[in-house]
Amino acid sequence: MTLIVSAIGQGLIWGLLGIGLFITFRILNFPDMTVEGTFPFGAAVCVSAITHGLGPAEATLLAFFAGLLTGLVTGLLYTKLHIPILLSGILVMTGIYSVNLRVLGKATVGLLHKKTLFSCSFLTSLPENFPSVFVGTAFSVIVIILIALFLNTELGQALIATGDNEKMALSQGINTNGMKILGLMLSNGLIGLCGGIISQNNGYADVNMGIGTIVIGLAAIIIGEVAFGNLSLTVRLVAVVIGSILYRFVLLIVLKLGFGTNDFKLISALVLAICLSLPLFEKKFKKSIILKKGVERP
């Protein structure tokens, strides 16, 4: 039971990463490698702020703004210097490693005996692993509501239009470069926020904690889509969080089967590959049924 609650709590918090990646991967329709630099940057800023005496709420907010900054840099490289989005993300991801070392002062910094979001009296009174469920639920609900409201505004619709058809958006007078920068900032802001919360939940920040995060985010998106099919844009945000929880259950099953934590990244890649290939297999299966029915007709 404890492991199940832990998986739900972790899935809810990591769902913020999935929502952030959803904005670039699904709405703007391009991959953003900045994720693997933004996540540890948010964690580093948050932990460094707490260790220097700032409150956990303010430190968490700083993690969000740190993510906004990385998204802005990637967006400027992409739109103003015309560096391909994949390379822009890689450049920022690579450069931010050194920034994280500067922020933390060393590779790993702990939060032992420091006050965090999870150490308030109400959360400490809850059973084991329930604090992460409470915090994850609170942040997930708030973020989903705010993103859903934003996407239904004129600005949000301009962002969606840019991802759907950039040429059409330009013809409608939409500043598509501005929308790309906005999308990257919003996406990375949420990823930085996730990094800050995860670092407080884990009790430390590490400069290498971003490795493989893009796979985790994509897994949440793809699993949610495979599990629930075609949904409205707002409901798809909820599906991403549920997909993140399901992904955590997959990892829990992997542990129960006797695999070690060192195998997680390999398993994650395999799960993602299988989920991404499911639409192709479904299409081939439907095609074979149609052909079979055609052959069987008298």
PDB file of C-alpha atoms in Angstrom:
ATOM      1  CA  MET A   1       0.000   0.000   0.000  1.00  0.00           C
ATOM      2  CA  THR A   2       2.867   2.385   0.867  1.00  0.00           C
ATOM      3  CA  LEU A   3       4.482   1.844  -2.534  1.00  0.00           C
ATOM      4  CA  ILE A   4       1.180   2.472  -4.320  1.00  0.00           C
ATOM      5  CA  VAL A   5       0.651   5.761  -2.468  1.00  0.00           C
ATOM      6  CA  SER A   6       4.248   6.722  -3.224  1.00  0.00           C
ATOM      7  CA  ALA A   7       3.739   5.989  -6.934  1.00  0.00           C
ATOM      8  CA  ILE A   8       0.583   8.139  -7.003  1.00  0.00           C
ATOM      9  CA  GLY A   9       2.319  11.008  -5.221  1.00  0.00           C
ATOM     10  CA  GLN A  10       5.358  10.872  -7.502  1.00  0.00           C
ATOM     11  CA  GLY A  11       3.117  10.616 -10.564  1.00  0.00           C
ATOM     12  CA  LEU A  12       1.129  13.703  -9.550  1.00  0.00           C
ATOM     13  CA  ILE A  13       4.243  15.818  -9.036  1.00  0.00           C
ATOM     14  CA  TRP A  14       6.010  14.568 -12.174  1.00  0.00           C
ATOM     15  CA  GLY A  15       2.775  15.257 -14.055  1.00  0.00           C
ATOM     16  CA  LEU A  16       3.771  18.948 -13.972  1.00  0.00           C
ATOM     17  CA  LEU A  17       6.759  18.016 -16.131  1.00  0.00           C
ATOM     18  CA  GLY A  18       4.416  16.233 -18.556  1.00  0.00           C
ATOM     19  CA  ILE A  19       2.112  19.276 -18.782  1.00  0.00           C
ATOM     20  CA  GLY A  20       5.097  21.529 -19.436  1.00  0.00           C
ATOM     21  CA  LEU A  21       6.384  19.276 -22.202  1.00  0.00           C
ATOM     22  CA  PHE A  22       2.857  18.946 -23.611  1.00  0.00           C
ATOM     23  CA  ILE A  23       2.871  22.664 -24.451  1.00  0.00           C
ATOM     24  CA  THR A  24       5.879  22.366 -26.778  1.00  0.00           C
ATOM     25  CA  PHE A  25       5.508  18.765 -27.939  1.00  0.00           C
ATOM     26  CA  ARG A  26       1.768  18.776 -28.695  1.00  0.00           C
ATOM     27  CA  ILE A  27       0.599  22.390 -28.899  1.00  0.00           C
ATOM     28  CA  LEU A  28       3.609  23.927 -30.669  1.00  0.00           C
ATOM     29  CA  ASN A  29       4.562  20.643 -32.371  1.00  0.00           C
ATOM     30  CA  PHE A  30       8.309  20.664 -31.812  1.00  0.00           C
ATOM     31  CA  PRO A  31      10.685  18.879 -29.414  1.00  0.00           C
ATOM     32  CA  ASP A  32      12.416  20.956 -26.747  1.00  0.00           C
ATOM     33  CA  MET A  33      15.612  19.478 -25.329  1.00  0.00           C
ATOM     34  CA  THR A  34      15.921  22.363 -22.851  1.00  0.00           C
ATOM     35  CA  VAL A  35      13.876  20.157 -20.506  1.00  0.00           C
ATOM     36  CA  GLU A  36      16.917  18.223 -19.310  1.00  0.00           C
ATOM     37  CA  GLY A  37      18.640  21.452 -18.288  1.00  0.00           C
ATOM     38  CA  THR A  38      15.605  23.320 -17.001  1.00  0.00           C
ATOM     39  CA  PHE A  39      14.568  20.604 -14.547  1.00  0.00           C
ATOM     40  CA  PRO A  40      17.847  20.537 -12.563  1.00  0.00           C
ATOM     41  CA  PHE A  41      18.101  24.343 -12.883  1.00  0.00           C
ATOM     42  CA  GLY A  42      14.733  24.747 -11.154  1.00  0.00           C
ATOM     43  CA  ALA A  43      15.859  22.279  -8.496  1.00  0.00           C
ATOM     44  CA  ALA A  44      19.218  24.029  -8.033  1.00  0.00           C
ATOM     45  CA  VAL A  45      17.669  27.487  -7.702  1.00  0.00           C
ATOM     46  CA  CYS A  46      15.041  26.220  -5.249  1.00  0.00           C
ATOM     47  CA  VAL A  47      17.488  24.325  -3.019  1.00  0.00           C
ATOM     48  CA  SER A  48      20.055  27.118  -3.093  1.00  0.00           C
ATOM     49  CA  ALA A  49      17.378  29.663  -2.116  1.00  0.00           C
ATOM     50  CA  ILE A  50      16.188  27.513   0.802  1.00  0.00           C
ATOM     51  CA  THR A  51      19.731  26.898   2.067  1.00  0.00           C
ATOM     52  CA  HIS A  52      20.300  30.674   2.005  1.00  0.00           C
ATOM     53  CA  GLY A  53      17.293  31.282   4.248  1.00  0.00           C
ATOM     54  CA  LEU A  54      14.437  31.883   1.794  1.00  0.00           C
ATOM     55  CA  GLY A  55      11.057  30.311   2.550  1.00  0.00           C
ATOM     56  CA  PRO A  56       9.984  27.184   0.610  1.00  0.00           C
ATOM     57  CA  ALA A  57       7.049  28.945  -1.107  1.00  0.00           C
ATOM     58  CA  GLU A  58       9.270  31.779  -2.359  1.00  0.00           C
ATOM     59  CA  ALA A  59      11.987  29.297  -3.383  1.00  0.00           C
ATOM     60  CA  THR A  60       9.445  27.256  -5.345  1.00  0.00           C
ATOM     61  CA  LEU A  61       8.288  30.410  -7.117  1.00  0.00           C
ATOM     62  CA  LEU A  62      11.916  31.212  -7.959  1.00  0.00           C
ATOM     63  CA  ALA A  63      12.237  27.751  -9.538  1.00  0.00           C
ATOM     64  CA  PHE A  64       9.313  28.639 -11.809  1.00  0.00           C
ATOM     65  CA  PHE A  65      10.955  31.923 -12.834  1.00  0.00           C
ATOM     66  CA  ALA A  66      14.247  30.104 -13.429  1.00  0.00           C
ATOM     67  CA  GLY A  67      12.399  27.859 -15.864  1.00  0.00           C
ATOM     68  CA  LEU A  68      10.859  30.904 -17.576  1.00  0.00           C
ATOM     69  CA  LEU A  69      14.380  32.263 -18.097  1.00  0.00           C
ATOM     70  CA  THR A  70      15.709  29.096 -19.744  1.00  0.00           C
ATOM     71  CA  GLY A  71      12.658  28.987 -22.005  1.00  0.00           C
ATOM     72  CA  LEU A  72      13.273  32.619 -22.975  1.00  0.00           C
ATOM     73  CA  VAL A  73      16.914  31.903 -23.899  1.00  0.00           C
ATOM     74  CA  THR A  74      15.934  28.890 -26.011  1.00  0.00           C
ATOM     75  CA  GLY A  75      13.173  30.902 -27.669  1.00  0.00           C
ATOM     76  CA  LEU A  76      15.525  33.762 -28.557  1.00  0.00           C
ATOM     77  CA  LEU A  77      18.119  31.378 -30.000  1.00  0.00           C
ATOM     78  CA  TYR A  78      15.385  29.739 -32.087  1.00  0.00           C
ATOM     79  CA  THR A  79      13.457  32.770 -33.299  1.00  0.00           C
ATOM     80  CA  LYS A  80      16.070  35.542 -33.413  1.00  0.00           C
ATOM     81  CA  LEU A  81      19.253  33.680 -34.324  1.00  0.00           C
ATOM     82  CA  HIS A  82      17.421  31.057 -36.418  1.00  0.00           C
ATOM     83  CA  ILE A  83      19.178  28.143 -34.724  1.00  0.00           C
ATOM     84  CA  PRO A  84      17.072  24.955 -35.163  1.00  0.00           C
ATOM     85  CA  ILE A  85      14.907  24.268 -32.110  1.00  0.00           C
ATOM     86  CA  LEU A  86      16.614  20.945 -31.373  1.00  0.00           C
ATOM     87  CA  LEU A  87      20.072  22.566 -31.375  1.00  0.00           C
ATOM     88  CA  SER A  88      18.812  25.574 -29.415  1.00  0.00           C
ATOM     89  CA  GLY A  89      17.575  23.275 -26.671  1.00  0.00           C
ATOM     90  CA  ILE A  90      20.810  21.279 -26.637  1.00  0.00           C
ATOM     91  CA  LEU A  91      22.897  24.470 -26.413  1.00  0.00           C
ATOM     92  CA  VAL A  92      20.911  25.775 -23.443  1.00  0.00           C
ATOM     93  CA  MET A  93      20.853  22.339 -21.795  1.00  0.00           C
ATOM     94  CA  THR A  94      24.638  22.053 -22.117  1.00  0.00           C
ATOM     95  CA  GLY A  95      25.395  25.572 -20.937  1.00  0.00           C
ATOM     96  CA  ILE A  96      23.045  25.410 -17.977  1.00  0.00           C
ATOM     97  CA  TYR A  97      25.023  22.500 -16.483  1.00  0.00           C
ATOM     98  CA  SER A  98      27.790  24.960 -15.568  1.00  0.00           C
ATOM     99  CA  VAL A  99      25.208  27.441 -14.311  1.00  0.00           C
ATOM    100  CA  ASN A 100      23.777  24.775 -11.999  1.00  0.00           C
ATOM    101  CA  LEU A 101      27.224  24.115 -10.571  1.00  0.00           C
ATOM    102  CA  ARG A 102      27.604  27.843  -9.928  1.00  0.00           C
ATOM    103  CA  VAL A 103      24.194  28.073  -8.279  1.00  0.00           C
ATOM    104  CA  LEU A 104      24.709  25.045  -6.031  1.00  0.00           C
ATOM    105  CA  GLY A 105      28.442  25.504  -5.459  1.00  0.00           C
ATOM    106  CA  LYS A 106      28.964  21.748  -5.829  1.00  0.00           C
ATOM    107  CA  ALA A 107      27.413  18.762  -7.594  1.00  0.00           C
ATOM    108  CA  THR A 108      24.897  17.902  -4.854  1.00  0.00           C
ATOM    109  CA  VAL A 109      23.328  19.971  -2.085  1.00  0.00           C
ATOM    110  CA  GLY A 110      20.990  18.526   0.544  1.00  0.00           C
ATOM    111  CA  LEU A 111      18.115  20.046   2.500  1.00  0.00           C
ATOM    112  CA  LEU A 112      18.722  18.266   5.794  1.00  0.00           C
ATOM    113  CA  HIS A 113      17.053  20.148   8.691  1.00  0.00           C
ATOM    114  CA  LYS A 114      15.757  22.797   6.255  1.00  0.00           C
ATOM    115  CA  LYS A 115      12.109  23.776   6.003  1.00  0.00           C
ATOM    116  CA  THR A 116      10.421  22.686   2.757  1.00  0.00           C
ATOM    117  CA  LEU A 117       6.894  22.523   1.332  1.00  0.00           C
ATOM    118  CA  PHE A 118       6.644  19.028   2.798  1.00  0.00           C
ATOM    119  CA  SER A 119       7.704  19.901   6.339  1.00  0.00           C
ATOM    120  CA  CYS A 120       4.722  22.006   7.469  1.00  0.00           C
ATOM    121  CA  SER A 121       2.889  20.669  10.516  1.00  0.00           C
ATOM    122  CA  PHE A 122      -0.230  19.644   8.579  1.00  0.00           C
ATOM    123  CA  LEU A 123       1.693  17.511   6.048  1.00  0.00           C
ATOM    124  CA  THR A 124       3.990  15.914   8.632  1.00  0.00           C
ATOM    125  CA  SER A 125       0.896  14.710  10.507  1.00  0.00           C
ATOM    126  CA  LEU A 126      -0.249  12.721   7.460  1.00  0.00           C
ATOM    127  CA  PRO A 127       0.669   9.035   6.931  1.00  0.00           C
ATOM    128  CA  GLU A 128       3.847   8.182   5.029  1.00  0.00           C
ATOM    129  CA  ASN A 129       3.921   9.341   1.374  1.00  0.00           C
ATOM    130  CA  PHE A 130       0.581  11.141   1.691  1.00  0.00           C
ATOM    131  CA  PRO A 131       2.264  14.584   1.792  1.00  0.00           C
ATOM    132  CA  SER A 132       3.495  14.081  -1.781  1.00  0.00           C
ATOM    133  CA  VAL A 133      -0.050  13.087  -2.844  1.00  0.00           C
ATOM    134  CA  PHE A 134      -1.499  16.217  -1.231  1.00  0.00           C
ATOM    135  CA  VAL A 135       1.129  18.604  -2.673  1.00  0.00           C
ATOM    136  CA  GLY A 136       1.029  16.890  -6.078  1.00  0.00           C
ATOM    137  CA  THR A 137      -2.766  17.080  -6.238  1.00  0.00           C
ATOM    138  CA  ALA A 138      -2.826  20.737  -5.191  1.00  0.00           C
ATOM    139  CA  PHE A 139      -0.250  21.840  -7.755  1.00  0.00           C
ATOM    140  CA  SER A 140      -1.697  19.655 -10.526  1.00  0.00           C
ATOM    141  CA  VAL A 141      -5.220  21.036 -10.046  1.00  0.00           C
ATOM    142  CA  ILE A 142      -4.020  24.645  -9.902  1.00  0.00           C
ATOM    143  CA  VAL A 143      -1.765  24.284 -12.963  1.00  0.00           C
ATOM    144  CA  ILE A 144      -4.396  22.451 -15.045  1.00  0.00           C
ATOM    145  CA  ILE A 145      -7.055  25.084 -14.246  1.00  0.00           C
ATOM    146  CA  LEU A 146      -4.699  27.993 -15.022  1.00  0.00           C
ATOM    147  CA  ILE A 147      -3.403  26.453 -18.278  1.00  0.00           C
ATOM    148  CA  ALA A 148      -6.947  25.557 -19.379  1.00  0.00           C
ATOM    149  CA  LEU A 149      -8.126  29.117 -18.703  1.00  0.00           C
ATOM    150  CA  PHE A 150      -5.114  30.554 -20.540  1.00  0.00           C
ATOM    151  CA  LEU A 151      -5.628  28.347 -23.607  1.00  0.00           C
ATOM    152  CA  ASN A 152      -9.213  29.622 -23.857  1.00  0.00           C
ATOM    153  CA  THR A 153      -8.079  33.249 -24.001  1.00  0.00           C
ATOM    154  CA  GLU A 154      -7.280  35.094 -27.223  1.00  0.00           C
ATOM    155  CA  LEU A 155      -3.569  34.780 -26.473  1.00  0.00           C
ATOM    156  CA  GLY A 156      -3.900  31.055 -25.786  1.00  0.00           C
ATOM    157  CA  GLN A 157      -5.818  30.532 -29.016  1.00  0.00           C
ATOM    158  CA  ALA A 158      -3.034  32.384 -30.871  1.00  0.00           C
ATOM    159  CA  LEU A 159      -0.536  29.953 -29.334  1.00  0.00           C
ATOM    160  CA  ILE A 160      -2.620  26.964 -30.461  1.00  0.00           C
ATOM    161  CA  ALA A 161      -3.024  28.452 -33.956  1.00  0.00           C
ATOM    162  CA  THR A 162       0.745  28.887 -34.241  1.00  0.00           C
ATOM    163  CA  GLY A 163       1.268  25.213 -33.504  1.00  0.00           C
ATOM    164  CA  ASP A 164      -1.565  24.076 -35.793  1.00  0.00           C
ATOM    165  CA  ASN A 165      -0.648  26.108 -38.873  1.00  0.00           C
ATOM    166  CA  GLU A 166       2.059  28.755 -38.643  1.00  0.00           C
ATOM    167  CA  LYS A 167       1.430  30.199 -42.131  1.00  0.00           C
ATOM    168  CA  MET A 168      -2.275  30.595 -41.428  1.00  0.00           C
ATOM    169  CA  ALA A 169      -1.488  32.188 -38.055  1.00  0.00           C
ATOM    170  CA  LEU A 170       0.840  34.675 -39.766  1.00  0.00           C
ATOM    171  CA  SER A 171      -1.860  35.553 -42.276  1.00  0.00           C
ATOM    172  CA  GLN A 172      -4.176  36.335 -39.344  1.00  0.00           C
ATOM    173  CA  GLY A 173      -1.647  38.832 -37.982  1.00  0.00           C
ATOM    174  CA  ILE A 174      -0.382  36.608 -35.137  1.00  0.00           C
ATOM    175  CA  ASN A 175       3.205  37.168 -34.024  1.00  0.00           C
ATOM    176  CA  THR A 176       4.240  33.525 -34.349  1.00  0.00           C
ATOM    177  CA  ASN A 177       7.790  34.087 -33.094  1.00  0.00           C
ATOM    178  CA  GLY A 178       6.369  35.743 -30.000  1.00  0.00           C
ATOM    179  CA  MET A 179       4.008  32.809 -29.505  1.00  0.00           C
ATOM    180  CA  LYS A 180       6.905  30.338 -29.784  1.00  0.00           C
ATOM    181  CA  ILE A 181       8.870  32.247 -27.161  1.00  0.00           C
ATOM    182  CA  LEU A 182       5.790  32.438 -24.914  1.00  0.00           C
ATOM    183  CA  GLY A 183       5.157  28.693 -25.309  1.00  0.00           C
ATOM    184  CA  LEU A 184       8.771  27.821 -24.523  1.00  0.00           C
ATOM    185  CA  MET A 185       8.771  30.083 -21.471  1.00  0.00           C
ATOM    186  CA  LEU A 186       5.499  28.676 -20.134  1.00  0.00           C
ATOM    187  CA  SER A 187       6.622  25.112 -20.787  1.00  0.00           C
ATOM    188  CA  ASN A 188      10.003  25.500 -19.125  1.00  0.00           C
ATOM    189  CA  GLY A 189       8.499  27.495 -16.265  1.00  0.00           C
ATOM    190  CA  LEU A 190       6.345  24.492 -15.352  1.00  0.00           C
ATOM    191  CA  ILE A 191       9.334  22.163 -15.744  1.00  0.00           C
ATOM    192  CA  GLY A 192      11.437  24.371 -13.462  1.00  0.00           C
ATOM    193  CA  LEU A 193       8.552  24.381 -10.967  1.00  0.00           C
ATOM    194  CA  CYS A 194       8.456  20.582 -11.096  1.00  0.00           C
ATOM    195  CA  GLY A 195      12.214  20.457 -10.487  1.00  0.00           C
ATOM    196  CA  GLY A 196      11.842  22.686  -7.442  1.00  0.00           C
ATOM    197  CA  ILE A 197       9.067  20.565  -5.926  1.00  0.00           C
ATOM    198  CA  ILE A 198      10.831  17.267  -6.667  1.00  0.00           C
ATOM    199  CA  SER A 199      14.056  18.539  -5.075  1.00  0.00           C
ATOM    200  CA  GLN A 200      12.152  19.415  -1.900  1.00  0.00           C
ATOM    201  CA  ASN A 201      10.401  16.045  -1.893  1.00  0.00           C
ATOM    202  CA  ASN A 202      13.707  14.202  -2.403  1.00  0.00           C
ATOM    203  CA  GLY A 203      15.585  16.441   0.034  1.00  0.00           C
ATOM    204  CA  TYR A 204      18.383  17.443  -2.331  1.00  0.00           C
ATOM    205  CA  ALA A 205      19.318  18.877  -5.727  1.00  0.00           C
ATOM    206  CA  ASP A 206      21.882  17.335  -8.069  1.00  0.00           C
ATOM    207  CA  VAL A 207      23.287  18.736 -11.305  1.00  0.00           C
ATOM    208  CA  ASN A 208      22.685  15.388 -13.031  1.00  0.00           C
ATOM    209  CA  MET A 209      19.062  14.911 -11.970  1.00  0.00           C
ATOM    210  CA  GLY A 210      17.770  16.103 -15.348  1.00  0.00           C
ATOM    211  CA  ILE A 211      19.111  13.153 -17.323  1.00  0.00           C
ATOM    212  CA  GLY A 212      16.224  11.249 -18.889  1.00  0.00           C
ATOM    213  CA  THR A 213      13.524  13.718 -17.818  1.00  0.00           C
ATOM    214  CA  ILE A 214      12.377  14.274 -21.403  1.00  0.00           C
ATOM    215  CA  VAL A 215      11.593  10.551 -21.658  1.00  0.00           C
ATOM    216  CA  ILE A 216       9.586  10.721 -18.411  1.00  0.00           C
ATOM    217  CA  GLY A 217       7.579  13.672 -19.715  1.00  0.00           C
ATOM    218  CA  LEU A 218       6.950  12.080 -23.098  1.00  0.00           C
ATOM    219  CA  ALA A 219       5.931   8.819 -21.425  1.00  0.00           C
ATOM    220  CA  ALA A 220       3.297  10.680 -19.376  1.00  0.00           C
ATOM    221  CA  ILE A 221       1.915  12.340 -22.532  1.00  0.00           C
ATOM    222  CA  ILE A 222       1.893   9.227 -24.713  1.00  0.00           C
ATOM    223  CA  ILE A 223       0.540   6.856 -22.027  1.00  0.00           C
ATOM    224  CA  GLY A 224      -2.260   9.335 -21.263  1.00  0.00           C
ATOM    225  CA  GLU A 225      -3.158   9.574 -24.950  1.00  0.00           C
ATOM    226  CA  VAL A 226      -3.046   5.812 -25.493  1.00  0.00           C
ATOM    227  CA  ALA A 227      -5.135   5.138 -22.382  1.00  0.00           C
ATOM    228  CA  PHE A 228      -7.863   7.700 -23.088  1.00  0.00           C
ATOM    229  CA  GLY A 229      -7.809   8.282 -26.871  1.00  0.00           C
ATOM    230  CA  ASN A 230      -9.153  11.459 -28.467  1.00  0.00           C
ATOM    231  CA  LEU A 231     -10.050  14.105 -25.893  1.00  0.00           C
ATOM    232  CA  SER A 232     -10.579  17.852 -25.750  1.00  0.00           C
ATOM    233  CA  LEU A 233      -7.457  19.919 -25.133  1.00  0.00           C
ATOM    234  CA  THR A 234      -8.367  20.694 -21.512  1.00  0.00           C
ATOM    235  CA  VAL A 235      -9.124  17.060 -20.633  1.00  0.00           C
ATOM    236  CA  ARG A 236      -5.851  16.021 -22.280  1.00  0.00           C
ATOM    237  CA  LEU A 237      -4.019  17.977 -19.577  1.00  0.00           C
ATOM    238  CA  VAL A 238      -5.701  15.780 -16.972  1.00  0.00           C
ATOM    239  CA  ALA A 239      -4.824  12.711 -19.067  1.00  0.00           C
ATOM    240  CA  VAL A 240      -1.150  13.730 -18.979  1.00  0.00           C
ATOM    241  CA  VAL A 241      -1.160  13.710 -15.166  1.00  0.00           C
ATOM    242  CA  ILE A 242      -2.964  10.347 -15.114  1.00  0.00           C
ATOM    243  CA  GLY A 243      -0.453   9.084 -17.676  1.00  0.00           C
ATOM    244  CA  SER A 244       2.333  10.166 -15.332  1.00  0.00           C
ATOM    245  CA  ILE A 245       0.764   8.150 -12.500  1.00  0.00           C
ATOM    246  CA  LEU A 246       0.353   5.105 -14.761  1.00  0.00           C
ATOM    247  CA  TYR A 247       3.997   5.443 -15.763  1.00  0.00           C
ATOM    248  CA  ARG A 248       4.985   5.311 -12.090  1.00  0.00           C
ATOM    249  CA  PHE A 249       2.943   2.135 -11.704  1.00  0.00           C
ATOM    250  CA  VAL A 250       4.852   0.651 -14.647  1.00  0.00           C
ATOM    251  CA  LEU A 251       8.118   1.400 -12.822  1.00  0.00           C
ATOM    252  CA  LEU A 252       6.653  -0.135  -9.656  1.00  0.00           C
ATOM    253  CA  ILE A 253       5.805  -3.324 -11.564  1.00  0.00           C
ATOM    254  CA  VAL A 254       9.341  -3.354 -12.980  1.00  0.00           C
ATOM    255  CA  LEU A 255      10.711  -3.237  -9.431  1.00  0.00           C
ATOM    256  CA  LYS A 256       8.387  -6.054  -8.365  1.00  0.00           C
ATOM    257  CA  LEU A 257       9.644  -8.174 -11.284  1.00  0.00           C
ATOM    258  CA  GLY A 258      13.152  -8.012  -9.858  1.00  0.00           C
ATOM    259  CA  PHE A 259      14.720  -5.325 -12.031  1.00  0.00           C
ATOM    260  CA  GLY A 260      16.989  -2.756 -10.395  1.00  0.00           C
ATOM    261  CA  THR A 261      16.691   1.031 -10.425  1.00  0.00           C
ATOM    262  CA  ASN A 262      19.604   1.093 -12.879  1.00  0.00           C
ATOM    263  CA  ASP A 263      17.250  -0.442 -15.466  1.00  0.00           C
ATOM    264  CA  PHE A 264      14.622   2.325 -15.160  1.00  0.00           C
ATOM    265  CA  LYS A 265      15.892   4.455 -18.027  1.00  0.00           C
ATOM    266  CA  LEU A 266      16.059   1.451 -20.373  1.00  0.00           C
ATOM    267  CA  ILE A 267      12.559   0.377 -19.328  1.00  0.00           C
ATOM    268  CA  SER A 268      11.311   3.944 -19.766  1.00  0.00           C
ATOM    269  CA  ALA A 269      12.687   4.079 -23.307  1.00  0.00           C
ATOM    270  CA  LEU A 270      11.111   0.708 -24.152  1.00  0.00           C
ATOM    271  CA  VAL A 271       7.724   1.726 -22.705  1.00  0.00           C
ATOM    272  CA  LEU A 272       7.810   4.968 -24.689  1.00  0.00           C
ATOM    273  CA  ALA A 273       8.794   3.167 -27.894  1.00  0.00           C
ATOM    274  CA  ILE A 274       5.938   0.676 -27.457  1.00  0.00           C
ATOM    275  CA  CYS A 275       3.392   3.429 -26.764  1.00  0.00           C
ATOM    276  CA  LEU A 276       4.556   5.471 -29.757  1.00  0.00           C
ATOM    277  CA  SER A 277       4.275   2.448 -32.050  1.00  0.00           C
ATOM    278  CA  LEU A 278       0.788   1.437 -30.870  1.00  0.00           C
ATOM    279  CA  PRO A 279      -1.056   3.735 -33.346  1.00  0.00           C
ATOM    280  CA  LEU A 280       0.839   2.072 -36.233  1.00  0.00           C
ATOM    281  CA  PHE A 281      -0.058  -1.425 -35.036  1.00  0.00           C
ATOM    282  CA  GLU A 282      -3.669  -0.329 -34.513  1.00  0.00           C
ATOM    283  CA  LYS A 283      -3.808   1.046 -38.051  1.00  0.00           C
ATOM    284  CA  LYS A 284      -2.366  -2.172 -39.510  1.00  0.00           C
ATOM    285  CA  PHE A 285      -4.771  -4.265 -37.424  1.00  0.00           C
ATOM    286  CA  LYS A 286      -7.807  -2.299 -38.630  1.00  0.00           C
ATOM    287  CA  LYS A 287      -6.556  -2.496 -42.222  1.00  0.00           C
ATOM    288  CA  SER A 288      -6.142  -6.274 -41.991  1.00  0.00           C
ATOM    289  CA  ILE A 289      -9.711  -6.634 -40.634  1.00  0.00           C
ATOM    290  CA  ILE A 290     -11.092  -4.530 -43.488  1.00  0.00           C
ATOM    291  CA  LEU A 291      -9.186  -6.592 -46.065  1.00  0.00           C
ATOM    292  CA  LYS A 292     -10.324  -9.820 -44.428  1.00  0.00           C
ATOM    293  CA  LYS A 293     -13.962  -8.722 -44.513  1.00  0.00           C
ATOM    294  CA  GLY A 294     -13.541  -7.749 -48.143  1.00  0.00           C
ATOM    295  CA  VAL A 295     -12.184 -11.192 -49.019  1.00  0.00           C
ATOM    296  CA  GLU A 296     -14.961 -12.990 -47.100  1.00  0.00           C
ATOM    297  CA  ARG A 297     -17.786 -11.182 -48.927  1.00  0.00           C
ATOM    298  CA  PRO A 298     -19.587 -13.455 -51.410  1.00  0.00           C
TER     299      PRO A 298
END
